[in-house]
Amino acid sequence: MNATPDSTSPPSPAAERRAAELRRELRHHEHLYYIENRPEISDQAFDALFHELKELEARHPDLIQPDSPTQRVAGGILDHLPSHQHASPMLSLDSSQEEATLRRFDERVRKALTKASLTKADLAAAVPTSGAGSWVVDPKFDGISVELVYRDGVLERAVTRGDGQRGEGITESVRTIATVPLSLRAGQRPIPALLAVRGEILLTVDGFESLNERLLAAGKEPFANPRNATAGTVRQLDPSIAAERPLEVYVYDILALAPENEEDATTDGPIPLPDGSTLATHQEALAAMRDWGLRVSTLTRVATTVDELLDFHRSIEESRDTLGFEVDGVVIKLDDLAGRQALGSTSHHPRWAFAMKFPPRKEITRVERIFASVGRTGVVTPVALMRPVEIGGVTVSRATLHNREEVARKDVREGDLIRVQRAGDVIPQVVEVLEEEGRERAEPFQMPERCPSCDTPLVERGPFSVCPNSFECSAQLVGRLVHFGSRKALDIEGLGEETAKLLVGEGLVTELPQLFALRAHDLIGYEGFGAISAGKLVEAIESTRRTSLERFLFGLGIPEVGVTVARDLARHFGTFRGVQGADDEALQSVSGVGPRMSEAIRSFFAQPQTAEVLERLMDGIMELQESTPRPSGEAAEDGQEAPLEGKTFVFTGGLERFTRDSAKALVEGLGGRVTGSVSRKTSYVVAGDSPGSKLAKAEKLGVEVLDEAALIALLEAQGAQLPPPEN
Ligand code: IVH
């Protein structure tokens, strides 16, 4: 036991024996600690063994074996990540958030298996619902996918998914992950000559947060979410970076296994093992992987019916915040390996597996600044600039706080930690401020009393503050220019917010018609404008002089007139003069135009300044392709203009900025439907003041609930023209 080898090589047989014993013990305790979660010795006792082995190896470098527990951080900094072919393609997953799609998947698999079993009798047993254990379900880990290859039981390489055929070798970083054994254990099953498994590398939520804290303290950019942080860590060329971060691995599939000769690797169907036995089901494969010392999730369950699958989905979603790592759904897999083989794969995903995703979630971030932004209609909106955060795949850094009352109600202040969500998957909004004990908060945000752009005193309209200086306020002009050039309006390439600010700020454009008088030499020399880019912008503007009446009407930003109404007006009247001169009666004969909208349209055209600008635009600048009048209400040809097509809305409670009818008209104008009762099929329940039982029902059924602010954000994001707030 007491190894005191001298410092010369080769090591004595006693030293060799002791080193082997220490390696065995250390692996055993690592396994108990990391994989089985039931350590038998103290950390100190473990460290003592570890140091003994380190010392022994230092004295006798010949004793060092690549899979020794001391060799996790081995080697230095790489100069590139090598590319490797996968042992078997790493496919993606078919996925959905819809229960109906899951039901169709279940049916499809059952049908295909029944059909297959007509010719292959032994497949009959594989038909789900024909017995217990037909589906195996796991959480869908939101990390990065990895292939681990063990040759003769020793970890040879770890490879990212890459394009599914080849990926990048991240072996050195993955070796540092304590939950990845450097060599397999010979358990009840002998170790195969080749084993390639697939799993997921994750960073715990705690680990992610403390990593971001450290990065911030060092003046570095934090990661947007644990997945990005994981990817950014394992792809580092310096493995010591991964060693410092709390990465974990869960394995969930055997990609390839060769019992004795590599050439005989099984990549599909039942898996023969070296001892002559066979793994026939996924459950057996999981047990084998666990037995070899790999970490397999303990959350995995077996199910036979879709309802059981949905129960599992629900329970994982409910425990989502307490798992300690990110999951974004559940993965459903056929248990029977012969059944899997019979079903096969598309080039993208296996036909035997399905990911049932969770709806996009809320994220936590910090408010960096709150400022008041003046929109093109003069409404002054408080906006929170946040530390960028990824929500359901999109990085967001701004959230609207809507109006004075909303800011006060949510009491969002600079520096606050907030929960944000994307409403209807589009516009980020602040859900709530999180309490932080002991942190001193900034002063409450005050809406300015004067326009931050033109200094005109703001007027209050309900909860909104509005700059009444419509024609001279440069922020409003910037907003109008951006809208005029936006994709669904004139679609002027290069006329974004920055450029519009420059044009207005430098006095190059003081009203809309001047846009068309711009020449390249006016622009050259300003930031971002050389001869080429200046020429391009001028050309883009020039080329949009010929446009359709409907784009032009939409681009004018007439209150309440969104893309759909603009199209209907164009079709109904056919000419610009027709729309401009229409009276209430004529306007209201267009479908979707009620008294309120016709009033808004008429007062827009009646404004003397507007009329003057329009005269100049129509006098030799715009060449409108006016449309042949036809009955309004015909469907758009390309469906592009009905962004809410297929979505159903239910309203409950009172709204502030709309009447029920005008809200309904806006939703319908975008192709959505408004119905009276909530069901699982309802897309959104809009809950205003004192909502009724429909809200409770929505919550029970898991239907997305929007408050008025979220509804506004959703409608605006889809190009609706909302009525300006009124008194
Ligand atoms: S099974 C493709 N099980 O999710 C067939 N995949 O978005 C085998 N993923 O790239 C996959 N958790 O890497 C499976 N429990 C789990 C998973 C899982 C996460 C990954 C998978 C895939 C991605 C698809």
Coordinates of C-alpha atoms in Angstrom, one line a residue, residues 147-649:
E147 CA -20.8 13.0 -30.1
L148 CA -18.6 11.1 -27.8
V149 CA -16.5 8.3 -29.3
Y150 CA -15.0 5.6 -27.0
R151 CA -12.5 3.3 -28.6
D152 CA -11.7 0.2 -26.5
G153 CA -13.4 2.0 -23.7
V154 CA -11.2 5.1 -23.8
L155 CA -12.6 8.5 -24.8
E156 CA -11.0 9.2 -28.2
R157 CA -12.9 12.3 -29.3
A158 CA -15.8 14.6 -28.7
V159 CA -17.3 16.3 -31.8
T160 CA -19.9 19.0 -32.2
R161 CA -22.9 18.3 -34.4
G162 CA -21.7 20.6 -37.2
D163 CA -23.6 19.9 -40.4
G164 CA -24.8 16.6 -39.1
Q165 CA -22.2 14.7 -41.1
R166 CA -19.0 16.3 -39.9
G167 CA -18.4 18.5 -36.8
E168 CA -15.6 20.1 -34.9
G169 CA -13.4 18.2 -32.6
I170 CA -13.8 19.7 -29.1
T171 CA -12.2 16.7 -27.3
E172 CA -9.8 18.8 -25.1
S173 CA -12.6 21.0 -23.7
V174 CA -14.9 18.0 -23.2
R175 CA -12.3 16.0 -21.3
T176 CA -12.4 18.7 -18.6
I177 CA -16.1 18.0 -17.9
A178 CA -16.3 15.9 -14.8
T179 CA -19.5 14.1 -15.8
V180 CA -17.8 12.7 -18.9
P181 CA -15.8 9.6 -18.1
L182 CA -12.4 9.5 -19.7
S183 CA -12.8 5.7 -19.8
L184 CA -15.8 3.4 -19.6
R185 CA -16.5 1.1 -16.7
A186 CA -16.7 -2.6 -17.3
G187 CA -20.0 -3.1 -15.6
Q188 CA -22.4 -5.9 -16.2
R189 CA -21.9 -5.6 -19.9
P190 CA -18.4 -5.9 -21.5
I191 CA -17.0 -2.8 -23.1
P192 CA -17.4 -2.7 -26.9
A193 CA -14.5 -2.0 -29.2
L194 CA -16.3 1.1 -30.4
L195 CA -19.0 3.1 -28.8
A196 CA -20.3 6.4 -30.2
V197 CA -23.0 8.1 -28.2
R198 CA -24.9 11.3 -28.6
G199 CA -25.6 13.7 -25.8
E200 CA -25.9 17.3 -24.8
I201 CA -23.4 19.6 -23.2
L202 CA -25.0 22.1 -20.8
L203 CA -24.1 24.9 -18.4
T204 CA -26.1 25.0 -15.3
V205 CA -28.2 28.2 -14.8
D206 CA -26.2 29.0 -11.7
G207 CA -23.0 28.4 -13.5
F208 CA -24.1 30.6 -16.3
E209 CA -25.1 33.4 -14.0
S210 CA -21.8 33.4 -12.1
L211 CA -19.9 33.2 -15.4
N212 CA -21.7 36.3 -16.6
E213 CA -21.0 38.1 -13.4
R214 CA -17.3 37.3 -13.7
L215 CA -17.3 38.5 -17.4
L216 CA -19.0 41.7 -16.5
A217 CA -16.7 42.4 -13.6
A218 CA -13.8 41.9 -16.0
G219 CA -15.4 44.4 -18.4
K220 CA -16.3 41.7 -20.9
E221 CA -19.5 41.1 -22.9
P222 CA -21.8 38.6 -21.0
F223 CA -23.4 35.7 -22.8
A224 CA -27.1 36.0 -23.8
N225 CA -28.1 32.5 -22.5
P226 CA -26.6 29.3 -21.1
R227 CA -26.6 27.7 -24.6
N228 CA -24.5 30.4 -26.1
A229 CA -22.2 30.4 -23.2
T230 CA -21.8 26.6 -23.6
A231 CA -21.1 26.8 -27.3
G232 CA -18.7 29.7 -26.6
T233 CA -16.9 27.7 -24.0
V234 CA -16.4 24.3 -25.6
R235 CA -15.2 25.9 -28.9
Q236 CA -12.4 27.7 -27.2
L237 CA -8.9 26.6 -28.3
D238 CA -7.7 26.8 -24.7
P239 CA -9.2 23.9 -22.8
S240 CA -8.4 25.5 -19.4
I241 CA -11.3 27.9 -20.1
A242 CA -13.8 25.0 -20.2
A243 CA -12.1 23.5 -17.1
E244 CA -13.1 26.6 -15.1
R245 CA -16.8 26.5 -16.1
P246 CA -19.4 24.2 -14.7
L247 CA -20.3 22.2 -17.8
E248 CA -22.3 19.0 -17.7
V249 CA -23.2 16.3 -20.1
Y250 CA -26.2 14.0 -20.5
V251 CA -26.1 11.3 -23.0
Y252 CA -29.3 10.1 -24.7
D253 CA -28.6 7.9 -27.7
I254 CA -26.2 5.3 -29.1
L255 CA -25.0 6.5 -32.5
A256 CA -22.9 3.5 -33.3
L257 CA -21.5 0.4 -31.6
A258 CA -19.1 -2.2 -32.7
P259 CA -18.7 -5.2 -30.3
E260 CA -15.3 -6.3 -31.6
N261 CA -14.3 -5.0 -35.0
E262 CA -14.9 -1.5 -35.9
E263 CA -16.1 -2.5 -39.4
D264 CA -19.1 -4.3 -37.8
A265 CA -20.5 -1.2 -36.2
T266 CA -24.3 -1.1 -35.8
T267 CA -25.8 2.3 -36.5
D268 CA -29.4 1.3 -36.8
G269 CA -31.8 -1.2 -35.2
P270 CA -31.1 -3.8 -32.4
I271 CA -27.5 -3.6 -31.1
P272 CA -25.4 -6.7 -30.7
L273 CA -23.0 -6.6 -27.7
P274 CA -19.6 -8.3 -27.2
D275 CA -21.1 -10.9 -24.9
G276 CA -23.6 -12.1 -27.6
S277 CA -26.6 -10.4 -26.1
T278 CA -28.5 -7.7 -27.9
L279 CA -30.0 -4.3 -26.9
A280 CA -33.5 -4.4 -28.4
T281 CA -35.0 -1.3 -26.9
H282 CA -34.0 2.3 -26.2
Q283 CA -34.6 1.6 -22.5
E284 CA -32.0 -1.2 -22.6
A285 CA -29.6 1.1 -24.5
L286 CA -30.0 3.7 -21.7
A287 CA -29.3 1.1 -19.1
A288 CA -26.2 -0.1 -20.9
M289 CA -24.9 3.5 -21.2
R290 CA -25.5 4.0 -17.5
D291 CA -23.7 0.8 -16.8
W292 CA -20.7 1.9 -18.8
G293 CA -20.5 5.0 -16.5
L294 CA -22.1 7.5 -18.8
R295 CA -24.5 10.0 -17.4
V296 CA -28.1 9.4 -18.4
S297 CA -30.9 11.7 -17.3
T298 CA -33.0 10.5 -14.4
L299 CA -36.0 12.4 -15.7
T300 CA -36.5 9.9 -18.5
R301 CA -40.0 8.3 -18.5
V302 CA -41.9 5.6 -20.4
A303 CA -45.3 6.3 -21.9
T304 CA -47.8 4.5 -24.1
T305 CA -50.4 7.1 -25.0
V306 CA -50.4 10.7 -26.2
D307 CA -52.1 11.8 -23.1
E308 CA -49.3 10.4 -21.0
L309 CA -46.9 12.2 -23.3
L310 CA -48.8 15.4 -22.7
D311 CA -48.7 14.8 -19.0
F312 CA -45.0 14.5 -19.1
H313 CA -44.7 17.6 -21.2
R314 CA -46.7 19.5 -18.7
S315 CA -44.8 18.3 -15.7
I316 CA -41.4 19.1 -17.1
E317 CA -42.7 22.5 -18.2
E318 CA -43.9 23.1 -14.6
S319 CA -40.6 22.1 -13.1
R320 CA -38.6 24.0 -15.8
D321 CA -37.4 26.7 -13.4
T322 CA -36.2 24.3 -10.8
L323 CA -34.2 21.8 -12.9
G324 CA -31.1 23.9 -12.7
F325 CA -30.5 23.8 -16.4
E326 CA -32.4 24.9 -19.5
V327 CA -34.8 22.6 -21.2
D328 CA -36.9 23.8 -24.2
G329 CA -39.4 20.9 -24.6
V330 CA -39.5 17.1 -24.3
V331 CA -38.3 14.5 -26.8
I332 CA -40.4 11.5 -27.6
K333 CA -38.8 8.5 -29.0
L334 CA -39.9 5.1 -30.1
D335 CA -38.6 2.5 -27.6
D336 CA -38.3 -0.4 -30.0
L337 CA -35.1 -0.3 -32.0
A338 CA -36.3 -2.6 -34.7
G339 CA -39.3 -0.3 -35.1
R340 CA -37.0 2.6 -35.4
Q341 CA -35.1 0.8 -38.2
A342 CA -38.4 0.1 -40.0
L343 CA -39.4 3.7 -39.8
G344 CA -36.1 5.1 -40.9
S345 CA -35.2 8.8 -41.3
T346 CA -35.6 11.7 -43.7
S347 CA -32.4 13.6 -44.5
H348 CA -33.3 16.0 -41.7
H349 CA -34.8 13.9 -38.8
P350 CA -35.6 10.4 -37.7
R351 CA -39.2 9.4 -38.3
W352 CA -39.3 7.7 -34.9
A353 CA -38.7 10.8 -32.7
F354 CA -40.5 14.0 -32.1
A355 CA -39.7 17.1 -30.0
M356 CA -42.7 18.8 -28.3
K357 CA -41.4 22.2 -27.6
F358 CA -42.4 24.7 -24.9
P359 CA -43.8 28.1 -25.8
P360 CA -41.1 30.7 -25.8
R361 CA -40.2 31.8 -22.4
K362 CA -39.5 34.7 -20.3
E363 CA -35.9 35.8 -19.7
I364 CA -34.3 37.9 -17.0
T365 CA -32.1 40.8 -17.8
R366 CA -31.2 44.3 -16.5
V367 CA -32.5 47.7 -17.6
E368 CA -29.6 49.8 -18.6
R369 CA -31.4 53.0 -19.4
I370 CA -34.9 54.3 -19.9
F371 CA -35.6 57.1 -22.3
A372 CA -38.6 58.7 -24.0
S373 CA -38.9 58.1 -27.7
V374 CA -41.1 60.2 -30.0
G375 CA -43.0 58.3 -32.6
R376 CA -44.3 59.5 -36.0
T377 CA -47.7 60.3 -34.6
G378 CA -46.2 62.3 -31.7
V379 CA -46.9 59.8 -29.0
V380 CA -44.0 59.8 -26.6
T381 CA -43.2 56.3 -25.5
P382 CA -40.9 55.3 -22.6
V383 CA -38.4 52.7 -23.8
A384 CA -36.2 50.4 -21.7
L385 CA -32.8 49.7 -23.1
M386 CA -31.8 46.3 -21.7
R387 CA -28.7 44.2 -21.5
P388 CA -29.2 42.1 -24.7
V389 CA -30.8 38.8 -23.9
E390 CA -32.0 35.9 -26.2
I391 CA -35.6 35.0 -25.9
G392 CA -36.7 32.0 -28.0
G393 CA -33.9 32.5 -30.5
V394 CA -34.0 36.3 -30.9
T395 CA -31.7 38.7 -29.1
V396 CA -33.6 41.6 -27.7
S397 CA -32.3 44.8 -26.2
R398 CA -35.3 47.2 -26.1
A399 CA -38.7 46.9 -24.6
T400 CA -41.5 49.4 -24.8
L401 CA -42.9 50.5 -21.5
H402 CA -45.9 51.9 -23.4
N403 CA -46.9 55.0 -21.4
R404 CA -46.7 56.9 -18.2
E405 CA -49.2 54.8 -16.4
E406 CA -47.6 51.5 -17.4
V407 CA -44.2 52.7 -16.2
A408 CA -45.7 53.7 -12.9
R409 CA -47.7 50.5 -12.6
K410 CA -44.7 48.2 -13.3
D411 CA -42.4 50.7 -11.5
V412 CA -39.5 49.9 -13.8
R413 CA -36.4 51.9 -13.1
E414 CA -32.9 52.1 -14.5
G415 CA -30.7 49.4 -13.2
D416 CA -33.6 47.1 -12.3
L417 CA -33.5 43.4 -12.9
I418 CA -36.5 42.6 -15.0
R419 CA -38.3 39.6 -16.5
V420 CA -39.0 40.2 -20.2
Q421 CA -41.1 38.2 -22.7
R422 CA -41.9 38.4 -26.3
A423 CA -45.6 39.0 -26.8
G424 CA -47.1 36.9 -29.5
D425 CA -43.5 36.0 -30.3
V426 CA -42.7 39.4 -31.5
I427 CA -42.3 42.5 -29.4
P428 CA -40.4 42.3 -26.1
Q429 CA -42.2 43.6 -23.1
V430 CA -41.4 43.9 -19.4
V431 CA -43.3 41.4 -17.4
E432 CA -42.2 42.5 -13.9
V433 CA -39.4 43.9 -11.9
L434 CA -37.5 41.4 -9.7
E435 CA -36.7 42.2 -6.2
E436 CA -33.1 42.3 -5.3
E437 CA -32.4 42.5 -1.6
G438 CA -30.1 45.2 -0.5
R439 CA -29.7 46.9 -3.8
E440 CA -30.4 50.6 -3.9
R441 CA -32.8 51.4 -6.8
A442 CA -32.6 54.4 -9.0
E443 CA -35.3 57.1 -8.8
P444 CA -38.6 56.3 -10.5
F445 CA -38.7 57.2 -14.2
Q446 CA -40.4 60.6 -14.9
M447 CA -42.0 61.2 -18.3
P448 CA -40.6 64.5 -19.6
E449 CA -42.9 67.4 -19.7
R450 CA -41.5 68.7 -22.9
C451 CA -40.9 66.9 -26.2
P452 CA -37.4 65.5 -26.0
S453 CA -37.0 66.3 -29.6
C454 CA -38.5 69.7 -30.2
D455 CA -39.1 71.0 -26.7
T456 CA -42.8 71.7 -27.3
P457 CA -44.8 71.1 -24.1
L458 CA -46.4 67.7 -24.2
V459 CA -50.1 67.3 -23.9
E460 CA -51.6 64.4 -22.0
R461 CA -54.2 62.2 -23.7
G462 CA -55.3 59.6 -21.2
P463 CA -52.2 57.7 -20.1
F464 CA -50.3 58.9 -23.2
S465 CA -48.1 62.0 -23.6
V466 CA -48.2 63.5 -27.0
C467 CA -46.1 66.1 -28.8
P468 CA -48.6 68.3 -30.6
N469 CA -46.0 69.9 -32.9
S470 CA -46.7 67.4 -35.7
F471 CA -45.2 69.4 -38.6
E472 CA -42.0 70.8 -37.1
C473 CA -41.0 68.2 -34.6
S474 CA -38.0 66.5 -36.1
A475 CA -38.5 63.2 -34.3
Q476 CA -41.9 62.9 -35.8
L477 CA -40.5 63.7 -39.2
V478 CA -37.9 61.0 -38.7
G479 CA -40.6 58.5 -37.8
R480 CA -42.7 59.5 -40.8
L481 CA -39.7 59.1 -43.2
V482 CA -38.8 55.7 -41.7
H483 CA -42.5 54.6 -42.1
F484 CA -42.7 56.0 -45.6
G485 CA -39.6 54.0 -46.6
S486 CA -40.6 50.8 -44.7
R487 CA -40.9 47.4 -46.3
K488 CA -44.7 47.4 -46.6
A489 CA -44.8 51.1 -47.7
L490 CA -42.4 52.4 -50.4
D491 CA -39.7 49.9 -49.5
I492 CA -36.8 52.3 -49.9
E493 CA -33.7 50.3 -49.3
G494 CA -31.2 52.1 -47.1
L495 CA -33.7 54.5 -45.5
G496 CA -33.5 53.2 -41.9
E497 CA -33.7 55.0 -38.7
E498 CA -30.0 56.1 -38.7
T499 CA -30.2 57.5 -42.2
A500 CA -33.5 59.3 -41.5
K501 CA -32.1 60.8 -38.4
L502 CA -29.1 62.1 -40.4
L503 CA -31.2 63.5 -43.1
V504 CA -33.4 65.4 -40.7
G505 CA -30.7 66.3 -38.2
E506 CA -28.5 67.8 -40.9
G507 CA -31.5 69.7 -42.4
L508 CA -31.3 67.8 -45.7
V509 CA -34.9 66.9 -45.4
T510 CA -37.4 69.1 -43.6
E511 CA -40.5 67.6 -45.2
L512 CA -41.4 64.5 -47.2
P513 CA -41.1 65.9 -50.8
Q514 CA -37.5 66.9 -50.2
L515 CA -36.6 63.3 -49.9
F516 CA -37.0 63.1 -53.7
A517 CA -34.8 66.2 -54.3
L518 CA -31.8 64.6 -52.6
R519 CA -28.7 64.3 -54.8
A520 CA -25.7 62.1 -54.1
H521 CA -23.4 65.1 -53.5
D522 CA -25.7 66.3 -50.7
L523 CA -24.9 63.1 -48.8
I524 CA -21.3 62.4 -49.6
G525 CA -19.0 63.1 -46.6
Y526 CA -21.6 62.4 -43.9
E527 CA -21.0 59.5 -41.7
G528 CA -21.6 56.2 -43.6
F529 CA -21.9 57.9 -47.0
G530 CA -19.3 57.6 -49.7
A531 CA -19.9 58.1 -53.4
I532 CA -21.3 54.6 -53.8
S533 CA -23.6 54.5 -50.8
A534 CA -24.9 58.0 -51.5
G535 CA -25.6 57.1 -55.1
K536 CA -27.4 53.9 -54.0
L537 CA -29.7 55.7 -51.6
V538 CA -30.6 58.4 -54.1
E539 CA -31.3 55.7 -56.7
A540 CA -33.4 53.7 -54.3
I541 CA -35.5 56.8 -53.5
E542 CA -35.8 57.7 -57.2
S543 CA -36.9 54.1 -58.1
T544 CA -39.8 54.2 -55.6
R545 CA -41.4 57.3 -57.2
R546 CA -43.3 54.7 -59.3
T547 CA -45.2 52.7 -56.7
S548 CA -48.7 51.3 -56.1
L549 CA -51.4 53.4 -54.7
E550 CA -51.8 51.1 -51.8
R551 CA -48.2 51.3 -50.8
F552 CA -48.3 55.0 -51.0
L553 CA -51.5 55.3 -48.9
F554 CA -50.0 53.0 -46.3
G555 CA -46.7 55.0 -46.3
L556 CA -48.5 58.2 -45.6
G557 CA -49.2 56.9 -42.1
I558 CA -52.8 57.9 -42.0
P559 CA -54.1 57.2 -38.5
E560 CA -55.9 53.9 -38.4
V561 CA -54.9 52.9 -41.9
G562 CA -52.9 49.7 -41.9
V563 CA -51.8 47.7 -44.9
T564 CA -55.1 46.0 -45.3
V565 CA -57.2 49.1 -45.2
A566 CA -54.8 50.9 -47.5
R567 CA -55.2 48.0 -50.0
D568 CA -59.0 48.1 -49.7
L569 CA -59.1 51.8 -50.2
A570 CA -56.9 51.6 -53.2
R571 CA -59.0 48.9 -54.7
H572 CA -62.2 50.6 -53.9
F573 CA -61.4 54.1 -55.2
G574 CA -58.7 53.3 -57.7
T575 CA -57.1 56.7 -57.7
F576 CA -55.4 58.9 -55.1
R577 CA -57.8 61.7 -55.8
G578 CA -60.6 59.3 -55.3
V579 CA -59.5 58.5 -51.8
Q580 CA -58.5 62.1 -51.0
G581 CA -61.9 63.4 -52.0
A582 CA -64.1 60.7 -50.5
D583 CA -66.7 61.7 -48.0
D584 CA -67.8 59.7 -45.0
E585 CA -70.4 57.8 -46.8
A586 CA -68.1 56.8 -49.6
L587 CA -65.3 55.8 -47.1
Q588 CA -67.7 53.7 -45.0
S589 CA -68.8 51.7 -48.0
V590 CA -65.3 50.1 -48.0
S591 CA -65.3 47.0 -45.9
G592 CA -63.6 47.4 -42.6
V593 CA -64.0 51.2 -42.5
G594 CA -66.3 52.4 -39.8
P595 CA -67.3 55.9 -38.7
R596 CA -64.3 56.3 -36.5
M597 CA -61.8 55.4 -39.3
S598 CA -63.5 57.5 -41.9
E599 CA -63.3 60.4 -39.6
A600 CA -59.6 59.8 -39.1
I601 CA -59.0 59.6 -42.8
R602 CA -61.0 62.7 -43.6
S603 CA -59.3 64.8 -40.9
F604 CA -55.9 63.6 -42.1
F605 CA -56.5 64.9 -45.6
A606 CA -58.2 68.1 -44.3
Q607 CA -55.0 69.2 -42.5
P608 CA -53.7 72.2 -44.5
Q609 CA -50.0 71.3 -44.0
T610 CA -50.7 67.7 -45.1
A611 CA -52.7 68.8 -48.1
E612 CA -49.9 71.1 -49.1
V613 CA -47.3 68.3 -48.8
L614 CA -49.5 65.9 -50.8
E615 CA -50.0 68.5 -53.6
R616 CA -46.3 68.7 -54.0
L617 CA -45.9 64.9 -54.0
M618 CA -48.7 64.5 -56.6
D619 CA -47.4 67.3 -58.7
G620 CA -44.6 65.6 -60.7
I621 CA -43.0 63.5 -57.9
M622 CA -45.0 60.4 -57.4
E623 CA -46.1 58.3 -60.4
L624 CA -48.7 56.1 -58.8
Q625 CA -49.8 53.0 -60.5
E626 CA -53.4 53.5 -59.6
S627 CA -55.4 50.3 -59.4
T628 CA -58.6 49.4 -61.2
P629 CA -61.3 49.7 -58.7
R630 CA -62.9 46.4 -57.7
P631 CA -65.1 45.4 -54.9
S632 CA -63.2 45.5 -51.6
G633 CA -62.9 42.6 -49.3
E634 CA -61.2 40.3 -51.8
A635 CA -58.5 38.2 -50.4
A636 CA -54.9 39.2 -50.9
E637 CA -53.3 37.2 -53.6
D638 CA -50.3 36.2 -51.8
G639 CA -51.6 36.0 -48.2
Q640 CA -48.7 38.2 -47.2
E641 CA -50.9 40.9 -46.0
A642 CA -52.8 38.8 -43.6
P643 CA -50.2 38.2 -40.9
L644 CA -52.7 37.1 -38.4
E645 CA -54.3 34.6 -40.7
G646 CA -55.3 31.5 -38.8
K647 CA -55.1 33.2 -35.4
T648 CA -58.1 33.5 -33.2
F649 CA -58.6 36.2 -30.5

